[in-house]
Short mmCIF file of C-alpha atoms in Angstrom, two decimals:
data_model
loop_
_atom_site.label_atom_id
_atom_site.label_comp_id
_atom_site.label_asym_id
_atom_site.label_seq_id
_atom_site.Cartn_x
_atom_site.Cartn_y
_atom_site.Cartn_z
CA UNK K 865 64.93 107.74 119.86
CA UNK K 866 64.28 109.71 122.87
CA UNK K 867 64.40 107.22 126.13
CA UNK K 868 62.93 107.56 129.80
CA UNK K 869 63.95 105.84 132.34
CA UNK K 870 61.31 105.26 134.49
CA UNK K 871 61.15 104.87 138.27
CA UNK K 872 64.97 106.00 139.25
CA UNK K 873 63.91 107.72 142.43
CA UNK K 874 61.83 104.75 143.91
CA UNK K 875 65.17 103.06 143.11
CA UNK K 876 67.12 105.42 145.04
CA UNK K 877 64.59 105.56 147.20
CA UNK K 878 64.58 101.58 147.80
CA UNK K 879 68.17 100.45 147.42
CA UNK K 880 69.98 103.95 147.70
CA UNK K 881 71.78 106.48 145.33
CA UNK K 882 74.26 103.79 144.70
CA UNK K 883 72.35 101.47 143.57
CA UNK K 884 70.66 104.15 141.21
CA UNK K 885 73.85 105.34 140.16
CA UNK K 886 74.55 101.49 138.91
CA UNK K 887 71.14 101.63 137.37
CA UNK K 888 72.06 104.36 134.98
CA UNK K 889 75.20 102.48 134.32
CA UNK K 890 73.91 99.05 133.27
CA UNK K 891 70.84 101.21 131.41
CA UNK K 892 73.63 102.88 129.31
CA UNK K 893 75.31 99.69 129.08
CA UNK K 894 72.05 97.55 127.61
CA UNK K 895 71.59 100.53 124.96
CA UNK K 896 75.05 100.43 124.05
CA UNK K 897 75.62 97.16 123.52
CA UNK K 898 72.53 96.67 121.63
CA UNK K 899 73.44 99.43 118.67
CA UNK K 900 75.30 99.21 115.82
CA UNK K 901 78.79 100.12 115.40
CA UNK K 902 77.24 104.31 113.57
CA UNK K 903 74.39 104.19 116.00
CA UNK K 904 75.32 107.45 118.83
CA UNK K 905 73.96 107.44 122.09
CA UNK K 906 74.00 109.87 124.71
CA UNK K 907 72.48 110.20 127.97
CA UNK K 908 70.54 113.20 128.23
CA UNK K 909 69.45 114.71 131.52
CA UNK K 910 69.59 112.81 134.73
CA UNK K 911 67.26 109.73 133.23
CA UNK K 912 66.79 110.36 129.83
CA UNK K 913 68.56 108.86 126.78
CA UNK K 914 68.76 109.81 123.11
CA UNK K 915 69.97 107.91 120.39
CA UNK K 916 70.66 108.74 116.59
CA UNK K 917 70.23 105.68 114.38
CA UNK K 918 71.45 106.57 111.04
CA UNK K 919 69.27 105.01 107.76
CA UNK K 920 67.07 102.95 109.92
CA UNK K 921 63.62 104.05 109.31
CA UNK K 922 60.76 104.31 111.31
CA UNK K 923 59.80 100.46 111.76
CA UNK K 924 63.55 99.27 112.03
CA UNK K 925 64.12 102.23 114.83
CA UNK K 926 60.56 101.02 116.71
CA UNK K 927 61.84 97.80 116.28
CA UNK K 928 65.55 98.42 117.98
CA UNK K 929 63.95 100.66 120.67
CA UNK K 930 61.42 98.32 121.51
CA UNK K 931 63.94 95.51 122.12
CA UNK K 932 66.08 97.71 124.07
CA UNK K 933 63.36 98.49 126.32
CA UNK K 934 62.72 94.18 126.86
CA UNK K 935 66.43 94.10 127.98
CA UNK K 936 65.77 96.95 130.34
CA UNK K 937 62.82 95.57 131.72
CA UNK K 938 64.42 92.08 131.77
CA UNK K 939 67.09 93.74 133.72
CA UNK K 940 64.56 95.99 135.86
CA UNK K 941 62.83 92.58 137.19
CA UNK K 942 66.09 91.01 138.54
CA UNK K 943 65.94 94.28 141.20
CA UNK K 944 62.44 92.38 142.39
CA UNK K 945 61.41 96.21 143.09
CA UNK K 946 57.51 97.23 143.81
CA UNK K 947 58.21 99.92 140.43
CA UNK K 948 60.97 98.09 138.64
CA UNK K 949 62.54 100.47 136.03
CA UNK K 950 61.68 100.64 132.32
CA UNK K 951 62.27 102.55 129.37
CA UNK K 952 59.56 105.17 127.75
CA UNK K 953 60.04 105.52 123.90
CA UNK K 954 59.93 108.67 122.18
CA UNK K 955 60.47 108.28 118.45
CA UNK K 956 61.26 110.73 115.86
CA UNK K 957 62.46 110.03 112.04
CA UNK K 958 63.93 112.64 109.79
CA UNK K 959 61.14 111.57 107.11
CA UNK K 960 58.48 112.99 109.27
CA UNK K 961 59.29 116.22 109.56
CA UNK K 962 59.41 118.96 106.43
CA UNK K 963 62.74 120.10 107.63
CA UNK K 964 64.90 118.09 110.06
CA UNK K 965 67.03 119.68 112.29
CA UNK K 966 68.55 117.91 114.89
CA UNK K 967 67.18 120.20 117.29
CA UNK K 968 63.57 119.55 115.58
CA UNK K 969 63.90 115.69 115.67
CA UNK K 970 64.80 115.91 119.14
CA UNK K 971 61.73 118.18 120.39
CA UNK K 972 59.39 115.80 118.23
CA UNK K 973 60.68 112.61 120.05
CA UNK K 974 60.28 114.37 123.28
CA UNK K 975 56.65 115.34 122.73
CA UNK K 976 56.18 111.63 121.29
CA UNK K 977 57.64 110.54 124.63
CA UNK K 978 55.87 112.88 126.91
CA UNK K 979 52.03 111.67 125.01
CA UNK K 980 53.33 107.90 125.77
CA UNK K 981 53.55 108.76 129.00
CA UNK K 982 50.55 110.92 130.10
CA UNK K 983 48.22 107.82 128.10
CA UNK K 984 50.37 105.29 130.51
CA UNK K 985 50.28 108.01 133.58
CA UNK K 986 47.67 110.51 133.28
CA UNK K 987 48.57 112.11 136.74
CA UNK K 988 51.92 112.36 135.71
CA UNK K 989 53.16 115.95 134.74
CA UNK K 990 56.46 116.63 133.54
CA UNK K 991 59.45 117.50 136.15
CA UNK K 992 57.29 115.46 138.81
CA UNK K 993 59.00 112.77 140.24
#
């Protein structure tokens, strides 16, 4: 799974670096504590996340991601922000792709992400803030 986090800079913008700093904090927080025990996650960039779910498949993985993106957004609205922050999903399973590589898997559930995200925000180009 291949996460966004959404809206950090109106954050930082809003409440300060601090309080974006924190943000990233309690994000990494929520994911971790909603994985299992062989689940990895990393964060990835400045407000991206990845995590490797081992022998879930795709509807079990859609199905974790998705409620760690409620808990996020549960989270997001206690900010009472004009953007609160939210999660983007990019998924990618091993079964999908003829060979998976870890560097395949991870370039699938980034171009997953980035389509999720120009349907939500067509005037949204990658790198923009």
């Amino acid at each position: 799974i291949y996460f966004d986090l959404n809206h950090l800079k109106p954050t930082n913008d809003t409440l300060g670096h601090a309080a974006g700093d924190q943000l990233l904090i309690t994000v990494a927080q929520i994911i971790r504590s909603g994985i299992r025990d062989n689940d990895l996650a990393f964060r990835y960039g400045g407000d991206e996340f990845v995590l490797i779910l081992p022998e879930l498949n795709r509807p079990q993985s859609l199905a974790m991601a998705h409620r760690l993106a409620s808990m996020v957004d549960e989270y997001g609205k206690t900010l009472h922000l004009d953007y609160p922050p939210a999660l983007s999903i990019g998924l990618a399973c091993s079964d999908d792709l003829p060979s998976s590589t870890a560097d395949q898997l991870l370039r699938h559930a980034d171009a997953e992400l980035y389509k999720i995200k120009m349907a939500h925000h067509p005037g949204h180009h990658r790198g923009a803030a």
